mmCIF file of C-alpha atoms in Angstrom:
data_model
loop_
_atom_site.group_PDB
_atom_site.id
_atom_site.type_symbol
_atom_site.label_atom_id
_atom_site.label_comp_id
_atom_site.label_asym_id
_atom_site.label_seq_id
_atom_site.Cartn_x
_atom_site.Cartn_y
_atom_site.Cartn_z
ATOM 1 C CA MET A 5 -16.354 -24.267 -12.440
ATOM 2 C CA VAL A 6 -13.714 -24.198 -14.695
ATOM 3 C CA THR A 7 -10.378 -23.199 -13.447
ATOM 4 C CA PRO A 8 -9.726 -20.236 -15.824
ATOM 5 C CA GLU A 9 -6.915 -19.932 -18.475
ATOM 6 C CA PHE A 10 -3.787 -18.706 -16.865
ATOM 7 C CA ALA A 11 -2.776 -15.276 -17.802
ATOM 8 C CA PRO A 12 0.193 -13.615 -19.751
ATOM 9 C CA LEU A 13 3.213 -12.854 -18.216
ATOM 10 C CA GLN A 14 2.511 -8.874 -18.353
ATOM 11 C CA PRO A 15 -0.701 -7.653 -16.417
ATOM 12 C CA SER A 16 -2.848 -5.917 -18.778
ATOM 13 C CA PHE A 17 -5.297 -3.651 -17.651
ATOM 14 C CA ALA A 18 -6.614 -2.618 -21.064
ATOM 15 C CA GLY A 19 -10.089 -1.408 -20.860
ATOM 16 C CA LYS A 20 -10.503 -1.230 -16.993
ATOM 17 C CA VAL A 21 -10.312 1.721 -14.499
ATOM 18 C CA ALA A 22 -7.817 1.724 -11.400
ATOM 19 C CA LEU A 23 -8.105 4.064 -8.686
ATOM 20 C CA VAL A 24 -5.363 4.857 -5.952
ATOM 21 C CA ALA A 25 -6.091 6.407 -3.154
ATOM 22 C CA GLY A 26 -2.517 8.602 -1.577
ATOM 23 C CA ALA A 27 -1.624 9.146 -5.072
ATOM 24 C CA SER A 28 -0.210 12.450 -4.686
ATOM 25 C CA ARG A 29 3.552 11.081 -4.033
ATOM 26 C CA GLY A 30 5.974 7.828 -3.404
ATOM 27 C CA ILE A 31 4.305 4.314 -3.446
ATOM 28 C CA GLY A 32 1.113 5.922 -4.508
ATOM 29 C CA ALA A 33 2.101 7.892 -7.358
ATOM 30 C CA VAL A 34 4.524 5.326 -8.850
ATOM 31 C CA THR A 35 1.676 2.545 -8.193
ATOM 32 C CA ALA A 36 -0.853 4.904 -10.449
ATOM 33 C CA GLN A 37 2.018 4.937 -12.959
ATOM 34 C CA ALA A 38 2.366 1.579 -13.205
ATOM 35 C CA PHE A 39 -1.496 1.173 -13.903
ATOM 36 C CA ALA A 40 -1.414 3.714 -16.333
ATOM 37 C CA ARG A 41 1.177 1.741 -18.129
ATOM 38 C CA ALA A 42 -0.541 -1.511 -17.865
ATOM 39 C CA GLY A 43 -3.547 0.255 -19.988
ATOM 40 C CA ALA A 44 -5.595 1.432 -17.207
ATOM 41 C CA ALA A 45 -7.806 4.749 -16.647
ATOM 42 C CA VAL A 46 -6.871 5.746 -13.400
ATOM 43 C CA VAL A 47 -8.067 8.085 -10.794
ATOM 44 C CA LEU A 48 -6.185 9.605 -8.518
ATOM 45 C CA ALA A 49 -6.871 10.387 -5.041
ATOM 46 C CA ALA A 50 -5.212 12.386 -2.307
ATOM 47 C CA ARG A 51 -5.567 15.767 -0.048
ATOM 48 C CA ASP A 52 -2.871 17.468 -2.137
ATOM 49 C CA GLN A 53 -4.561 18.912 -5.153
ATOM 50 C CA GLN A 54 -1.503 20.123 -6.593
ATOM 51 C CA ALA A 55 0.570 17.297 -6.903
ATOM 52 C CA LEU A 56 -1.837 14.999 -7.755
ATOM 53 C CA ASP A 57 -2.782 16.910 -10.624
ATOM 54 C CA SER A 58 1.197 16.852 -11.421
ATOM 55 C CA VAL A 59 0.842 13.409 -11.237
ATOM 56 C CA ALA A 60 -2.357 12.921 -13.630
ATOM 57 C CA GLU A 61 -0.668 15.167 -16.293
ATOM 58 C CA GLY A 62 2.334 12.999 -16.432
ATOM 59 C CA ILE A 63 0.283 10.272 -17.271
ATOM 60 C CA ARG A 64 -1.687 11.820 -19.463
ATOM 61 C CA GLY A 65 1.720 13.253 -21.233
ATOM 62 C CA ARG A 66 2.596 8.823 -21.709
ATOM 63 C CA GLY A 67 -0.837 8.285 -23.616
ATOM 64 C CA GLY A 68 -2.567 7.475 -20.439
ATOM 65 C CA GLN A 69 -5.591 8.325 -18.991
ATOM 66 C CA ALA A 70 -6.471 10.205 -15.764
ATOM 67 C CA LEU A 71 -8.480 12.029 -13.408
ATOM 68 C CA ALA A 72 -7.400 13.755 -10.432
ATOM 69 C CA VAL A 73 -9.745 14.092 -7.197
ATOM 70 C CA ARG A 74 -8.972 16.275 -4.427
ATOM 71 C CA THR A 75 -10.150 13.414 -1.377
ATOM 72 C CA ASP A 76 -10.302 13.246 2.273
ATOM 73 C CA VAL A 77 -9.872 9.203 2.942
ATOM 74 C CA SER A 78 -11.804 9.691 6.575
ATOM 75 C CA ASP A 79 -14.777 11.639 5.454
ATOM 76 C CA PRO A 80 -17.499 9.644 4.156
ATOM 77 C CA ALA A 81 -18.828 11.917 2.121
ATOM 78 C CA SER A 82 -15.839 12.654 -0.045
ATOM 79 C CA VAL A 83 -15.096 9.297 -0.516
ATOM 80 C CA GLU A 84 -18.411 8.411 -1.969
ATOM 81 C CA HIS A 85 -17.967 11.365 -4.706
ATOM 82 C CA LEU A 86 -14.133 10.351 -5.340
ATOM 83 C CA VAL A 87 -15.849 6.651 -6.302
ATOM 84 C CA HIS A 88 -19.024 8.624 -7.967
ATOM 85 C CA GLN A 89 -16.680 10.606 -10.084
ATOM 86 C CA ALA A 90 -14.422 7.680 -10.957
ATOM 87 C CA VAL A 91 -17.645 5.813 -12.477
ATOM 88 C CA ALA A 92 -18.914 8.987 -14.013
ATOM 89 C CA ALA A 93 -15.723 9.123 -15.799
ATOM 90 C CA PHE A 94 -15.053 6.143 -16.930
ATOM 91 C CA GLY A 95 -17.905 3.825 -16.640
ATOM 92 C CA SER A 96 -17.204 1.375 -13.875
ATOM 93 C CA LEU A 97 -14.232 0.449 -11.320
ATOM 94 C CA ASP A 98 -12.025 -2.516 -11.485
ATOM 95 C CA ALA A 99 -9.222 -2.035 -9.379
ATOM 96 C CA ALA A 100 -8.298 -0.124 -6.141
ATOM 97 C CA PHE A 101 -5.364 0.741 -4.053
ATOM 98 C CA ASN A 102 -5.894 2.333 -0.621
ATOM 99 C CA ASN A 103 -2.632 3.725 -0.154
ATOM 100 C CA ALA A 104 -3.024 6.758 2.424
ATOM 101 C CA THR A 105 -1.770 7.196 5.532
ATOM 102 C CA ASP A 106 -1.138 9.659 8.321
ATOM 103 C CA GLY A 107 0.093 9.788 11.898
ATOM 104 C CA PRO A 108 2.656 11.497 14.639
ATOM 105 C CA ALA A 109 6.269 11.757 15.337
ATOM 106 C CA PRO A 110 7.778 8.665 16.863
ATOM 107 C CA THR A 111 6.889 8.891 20.253
ATOM 108 C CA PRO A 112 6.885 6.286 23.408
ATOM 109 C CA LEU A 113 2.991 5.359 24.210
ATOM 110 C CA ALA A 114 2.701 7.025 27.599
ATOM 111 C CA ASP A 115 3.788 10.109 26.064
ATOM 112 C CA LEU A 116 1.704 10.053 22.891
ATOM 113 C CA ASP A 117 -1.436 12.279 22.531
ATOM 114 C CA PRO A 118 -4.945 11.172 22.202
ATOM 115 C CA GLU A 119 -5.418 13.605 19.373
ATOM 116 C CA ASP A 120 -2.343 12.190 17.808
ATOM 117 C CA PHE A 121 -3.141 8.181 18.082
ATOM 118 C CA ASP A 122 -6.670 9.104 16.925
ATOM 119 C CA ARG A 123 -5.145 10.972 13.863
ATOM 120 C CA ALA A 124 -3.409 7.387 12.829
ATOM 121 C CA ILE A 125 -6.455 5.364 13.613
ATOM 122 C CA HIS A 126 -8.914 7.703 11.750
ATOM 123 C CA THR A 127 -6.902 7.816 8.289
ATOM 124 C CA ASN A 128 -5.642 4.231 8.305
ATOM 125 C CA ILE A 129 -8.424 2.339 9.666
ATOM 126 C CA ARG A 130 -11.512 4.328 9.088
ATOM 127 C CA GLY A 131 -9.818 5.562 5.694
ATOM 128 C CA THR A 132 -9.229 2.253 4.732
ATOM 129 C CA PHE A 133 -12.791 1.155 5.817
ATOM 130 C CA LEU A 134 -14.506 3.958 3.430
ATOM 131 C CA GLY A 135 -12.547 3.015 0.863
ATOM 132 C CA MET A 136 -13.512 -0.265 0.618
ATOM 133 C CA LYS A 137 -17.171 0.218 1.496
ATOM 134 C CA TYR A 138 -17.497 2.685 -1.347
ATOM 135 C CA GLN A 139 -15.328 0.676 -3.911
ATOM 136 C CA ILE A 140 -16.673 -2.357 -3.264
ATOM 137 C CA SER A 141 -20.225 -1.101 -3.836
ATOM 138 C CA ALA A 142 -19.151 0.048 -6.989
ATOM 139 C CA MET A 143 -17.339 -2.756 -7.583
ATOM 140 C CA LEU A 144 -20.360 -4.851 -7.011
ATOM 141 C CA ARG A 145 -22.688 -3.518 -9.429
ATOM 142 C CA SER A 146 -20.070 -3.997 -12.633
ATOM 143 C CA GLY A 147 -19.484 -7.548 -12.059
ATOM 144 C CA GLY A 148 -16.157 -7.667 -9.400
ATOM 145 C CA GLY A 149 -12.782 -6.495 -8.962
ATOM 146 C CA ALA A 150 -9.643 -6.599 -7.022
ATOM 147 C CA ILE A 151 -8.654 -3.949 -3.941
ATOM 148 C CA VAL A 152 -5.208 -3.676 -2.495
ATOM 149 C CA ASN A 153 -4.852 -2.264 1.234
ATOM 150 C CA MET A 154 -1.279 -0.862 2.275
ATOM 151 C CA ALA A 155 -0.381 -1.969 5.742
ATOM 152 C CA SER A 156 3.171 -2.400 6.603
ATOM 153 C CA LEU A 157 6.061 -4.552 8.360
ATOM 154 C CA ALA A 158 5.008 -2.597 11.491
ATOM 155 C CA GLY A 159 1.670 -4.104 11.576
ATOM 156 C CA LEU A 160 2.610 -7.767 11.413
ATOM 157 C CA GLN A 161 5.242 -7.123 14.428
ATOM 158 C CA GLY A 162 5.670 -4.283 17.129
ATOM 159 C CA VAL A 163 7.949 -1.302 16.265
ATOM 160 C CA ALA A 164 8.695 1.047 19.350
ATOM 161 C CA ASN A 165 7.461 4.581 19.486
ATOM 162 C CA LEU A 166 4.712 3.885 17.109
ATOM 163 C CA ALA A 167 1.762 2.973 18.518
ATOM 164 C CA GLY A 168 -0.325 4.502 16.713
ATOM 165 C CA TYR A 169 1.095 3.644 13.700
ATOM 166 C CA VAL A 170 1.181 -0.186 14.324
ATOM 167 C CA ALA A 171 -2.517 -0.014 15.877
ATOM 168 C CA GLY A 172 -3.905 1.565 12.327
ATOM 169 C CA LYS A 173 -1.604 -1.068 10.132
ATOM 170 C CA ALA A 174 -2.855 -4.128 12.018
ATOM 171 C CA GLY A 175 -6.614 -2.968 11.913
ATOM 172 C CA ILE A 176 -5.991 -2.660 8.289
ATOM 173 C CA ILE A 177 -4.864 -6.138 7.872
ATOM 174 C CA GLY A 178 -7.651 -7.195 9.867
ATOM 175 C CA LEU A 179 -10.499 -5.315 7.854
ATOM 176 C CA THR A 180 -8.925 -6.880 4.433
ATOM 177 C CA LYS A 181 -9.214 -10.555 5.721
ATOM 178 C CA VAL A 182 -13.275 -9.738 6.410
ATOM 179 C CA ALA A 183 -13.422 -7.725 3.426
ATOM 180 C CA ALA A 184 -11.885 -10.470 1.288
ATOM 181 C CA LEU A 185 -14.180 -13.076 3.206
ATOM 182 C CA ASP A 186 -17.411 -11.464 2.925
ATOM 183 C CA TYR A 187 -16.779 -10.812 -1.063
ATOM 184 C CA ALA A 188 -15.019 -13.777 -1.766
ATOM 185 C CA ASP A 189 -17.904 -15.477 -3.457
ATOM 186 C CA ARG A 190 -19.031 -12.439 -5.338
ATOM 187 C CA GLY A 191 -16.372 -11.408 -7.518
ATOM 188 C CA ILE A 192 -14.253 -9.360 -5.524
ATOM 189 C CA ARG A 193 -10.412 -9.967 -4.251
ATOM 190 C CA VAL A 194 -9.084 -7.767 -1.271
ATOM 191 C CA ASN A 195 -5.422 -8.313 0.200
ATOM 192 C CA VAL A 196 -2.937 -6.141 1.668
ATOM 193 C CA VAL A 197 0.578 -5.612 1.405
ATOM 194 C CA ALA A 198 2.838 -4.659 3.859
ATOM 195 C CA PRO A 199 6.210 -3.159 2.725
ATOM 196 C CA GLY A 200 9.177 -3.035 5.021
ATOM 197 C CA PRO A 201 11.979 -0.142 4.446
ATOM 198 C CA ILE A 202 11.302 1.501 1.112
ATOM 199 C CA LEU A 203 13.460 4.527 -0.405
ATOM 200 C CA THR A 204 10.282 7.090 -0.363
ATOM 201 C CA HIS A 205 10.343 10.849 0.158
ATOM 202 C CA HIS A 206 10.600 10.285 4.081
ATOM 203 C CA LEU A 207 13.403 8.066 3.774
ATOM 204 C CA GLN A 208 15.061 10.164 0.975
ATOM 205 C CA ALA A 209 15.096 13.119 3.735
ATOM 206 C CA ALA A 210 16.153 11.425 6.741
ATOM 207 C CA GLY A 211 19.655 11.205 4.938
ATOM 208 C CA GLN A 212 21.924 8.204 3.967
ATOM 209 C CA GLU A 213 22.941 7.119 7.057
ATOM 210 C CA ALA A 214 19.465 6.683 7.700
ATOM 211 C CA GLN A 215 19.128 4.792 4.669
ATOM 212 C CA ARG A 216 22.090 2.479 4.773
ATOM 213 C CA ARG A 217 20.772 1.289 8.478
ATOM 214 C CA ALA A 218 17.200 0.583 7.374
ATOM 215 C CA GLY A 219 19.106 -1.337 4.602
ATOM 216 C CA LEU A 220 21.306 -3.004 6.824
ATOM 217 C CA SER A 221 17.931 -3.890 9.155
ATOM 218 C CA THR A 222 16.813 -6.310 5.586
ATOM 219 C CA PRO A 223 18.283 -9.844 4.923
ATOM 220 C CA MET A 224 18.983 -8.776 1.684
ATOM 221 C CA ARG A 225 20.785 -5.912 2.872
ATOM 222 C CA ARG A 226 19.541 -3.133 1.065
ATOM 223 C CA VAL A 227 16.064 -0.804 1.153
ATOM 224 C CA GLY A 228 13.118 -1.492 -0.906
ATOM 225 C CA ARG A 229 11.988 0.571 -4.145
ATOM 226 C CA ALA A 230 8.649 2.187 -5.037
ATOM 227 C CA ASP A 231 8.343 0.368 -8.118
ATOM 228 C CA GLU A 232 9.022 -2.907 -6.451
ATOM 229 C CA VAL A 233 5.684 -2.110 -4.565
ATOM 230 C CA ALA A 234 4.019 -0.541 -7.286
ATOM 231 C CA ALA A 235 4.583 -4.201 -9.268
ATOM 232 C CA ALA A 236 3.090 -6.251 -6.300
ATOM 233 C CA VAL A 237 -0.185 -4.113 -5.928
ATOM 234 C CA VAL A 238 -0.333 -4.360 -9.933
ATOM 235 C CA TRP A 239 0.075 -8.207 -9.980
ATOM 236 C CA LEU A 240 -2.672 -8.713 -7.129
ATOM 237 C CA CYS A 241 -5.036 -6.352 -8.733
ATOM 238 C CA SER A 242 -4.563 -8.403 -12.387
ATOM 239 C CA ASP A 243 -6.020 -11.672 -13.231
ATOM 240 C CA GLN A 244 -2.731 -13.708 -12.880
ATOM 241 C CA ALA A 245 -3.542 -13.479 -9.125
ATOM 242 C CA SER A 246 -7.250 -14.412 -9.214
ATOM 243 C CA PHE A 247 -7.075 -17.419 -6.802
ATOM 244 C CA ILE A 248 -5.534 -15.244 -4.139
ATOM 245 C CA THR A 249 -7.546 -12.907 -2.055
ATOM 246 C CA GLY A 250 -7.715 -12.264 2.265
ATOM 247 C CA ALA A 251 -3.908 -12.389 1.904
ATOM 248 C CA THR A 252 -1.240 -10.137 3.345
ATOM 249 C CA LEU A 253 2.250 -9.748 1.415
ATOM 250 C CA PRO A 254 5.361 -8.655 2.897
ATOM 251 C CA ILE A 255 7.635 -6.745 0.681
ATOM 252 C CA ASP A 256 10.470 -6.181 2.778
ATOM 253 C CA GLY A 257 13.433 -8.363 1.989
ATOM 254 C CA GLY A 258 12.905 -11.097 3.941
ATOM 255 C CA GLN A 259 12.545 -9.082 7.252
ATOM 256 C CA HIS A 260 9.437 -10.633 8.016
ATOM 257 C CA ALA A 261 11.026 -14.225 7.790
ATOM 258 C CA GLY A 262 13.153 -13.805 10.612
ATOM 259 C CA THR A 263 16.543 -12.808 11.921
ATOM 260 C CA LYS A 264 19.688 -12.770 9.518
ATOM 261 C CA PRO A 265 22.287 -11.704 12.103
ATOM 262 C CA PRO A 266 25.893 -10.412 10.279
ATOM 263 C CA GLN A 267 27.778 -12.867 11.619
ATOM 264 C CA MET A 268 26.850 -15.947 13.730
ATOM 265 C CA TYR A 269 28.355 -16.968 17.064
ATOM 266 C CA ARG A 270 30.098 -19.923 17.151
ATOM 267 C CA GLN A 271 30.964 -21.383 20.714
ATOM 268 C CA GLY A 272 34.590 -20.502 22.125
ATOM 269 C CA GLN A 273 35.339 -18.359 18.888
ATOM 270 C CA PRO A 274 35.403 -13.869 18.734
ATOM 271 C CA ILE A 275 32.874 -12.284 16.875
ATOM 272 C CA GLU A 276 35.370 -9.704 14.756
ATOM 273 C CA SER A 277 34.165 -6.446 14.669
ATOM 274 C CA ASP A 278 31.965 -4.782 12.047
ATOM 275 C CA GLN A 279 33.583 -1.473 12.399
ATOM 276 C CA HIS A 280 35.625 -0.026 9.747
#
């Protein structure tokens, strides 16, 4: 086999089709916009049709191509219809980002209602499985493609009070590895991103103190931006990442690398208070 020539510095999706599930707001919406800027025709999916239409109109207003399809990612018929609509509208499917998520409010495990736990598993694991099932079938018919799934740093390590979310995100990482192995020799790459604290509508609603604490929890001492996640997703779907599959990419300011204390303890020396 001949090693392909190195791709240009800026990923190009001209003439390609990208699907983003969970595209109505936050990281999904920003990623859909990033695919459009790179030249892709973008298919947007979520349950909120009004929010989807707004994102799609914004893309079209900047000269891009966008189709909004109301979708329940946990329903096989709905997901199959989504992929069918993408191919019918634009002719193929080259890239997909499975970003939809759901789950209960933080709750200690023994207090968690089984139905709330099931909801987290249903959307995260079942939704990602269904997305890949129908996306891969479409990609095989058109010669290959690339998929990125959305996990979380919480899928790589435990987080108190988030049993459903942690289990769901860890399951997505496992599914990604299986899909990557199943289709590595058939022209389809599958990877997963695992963000840490990102400034989306959830963290914005939590207020400045929550944002400050979230930033201090990372070695880089700041929260991430949605466009930083979007750039990683677009890159993983591009030819620049052509030899990468089955990988989990933390986007977390160094959190997964380990611990970076604000001050280091030295034997016999007091630590100064960081209270100001």
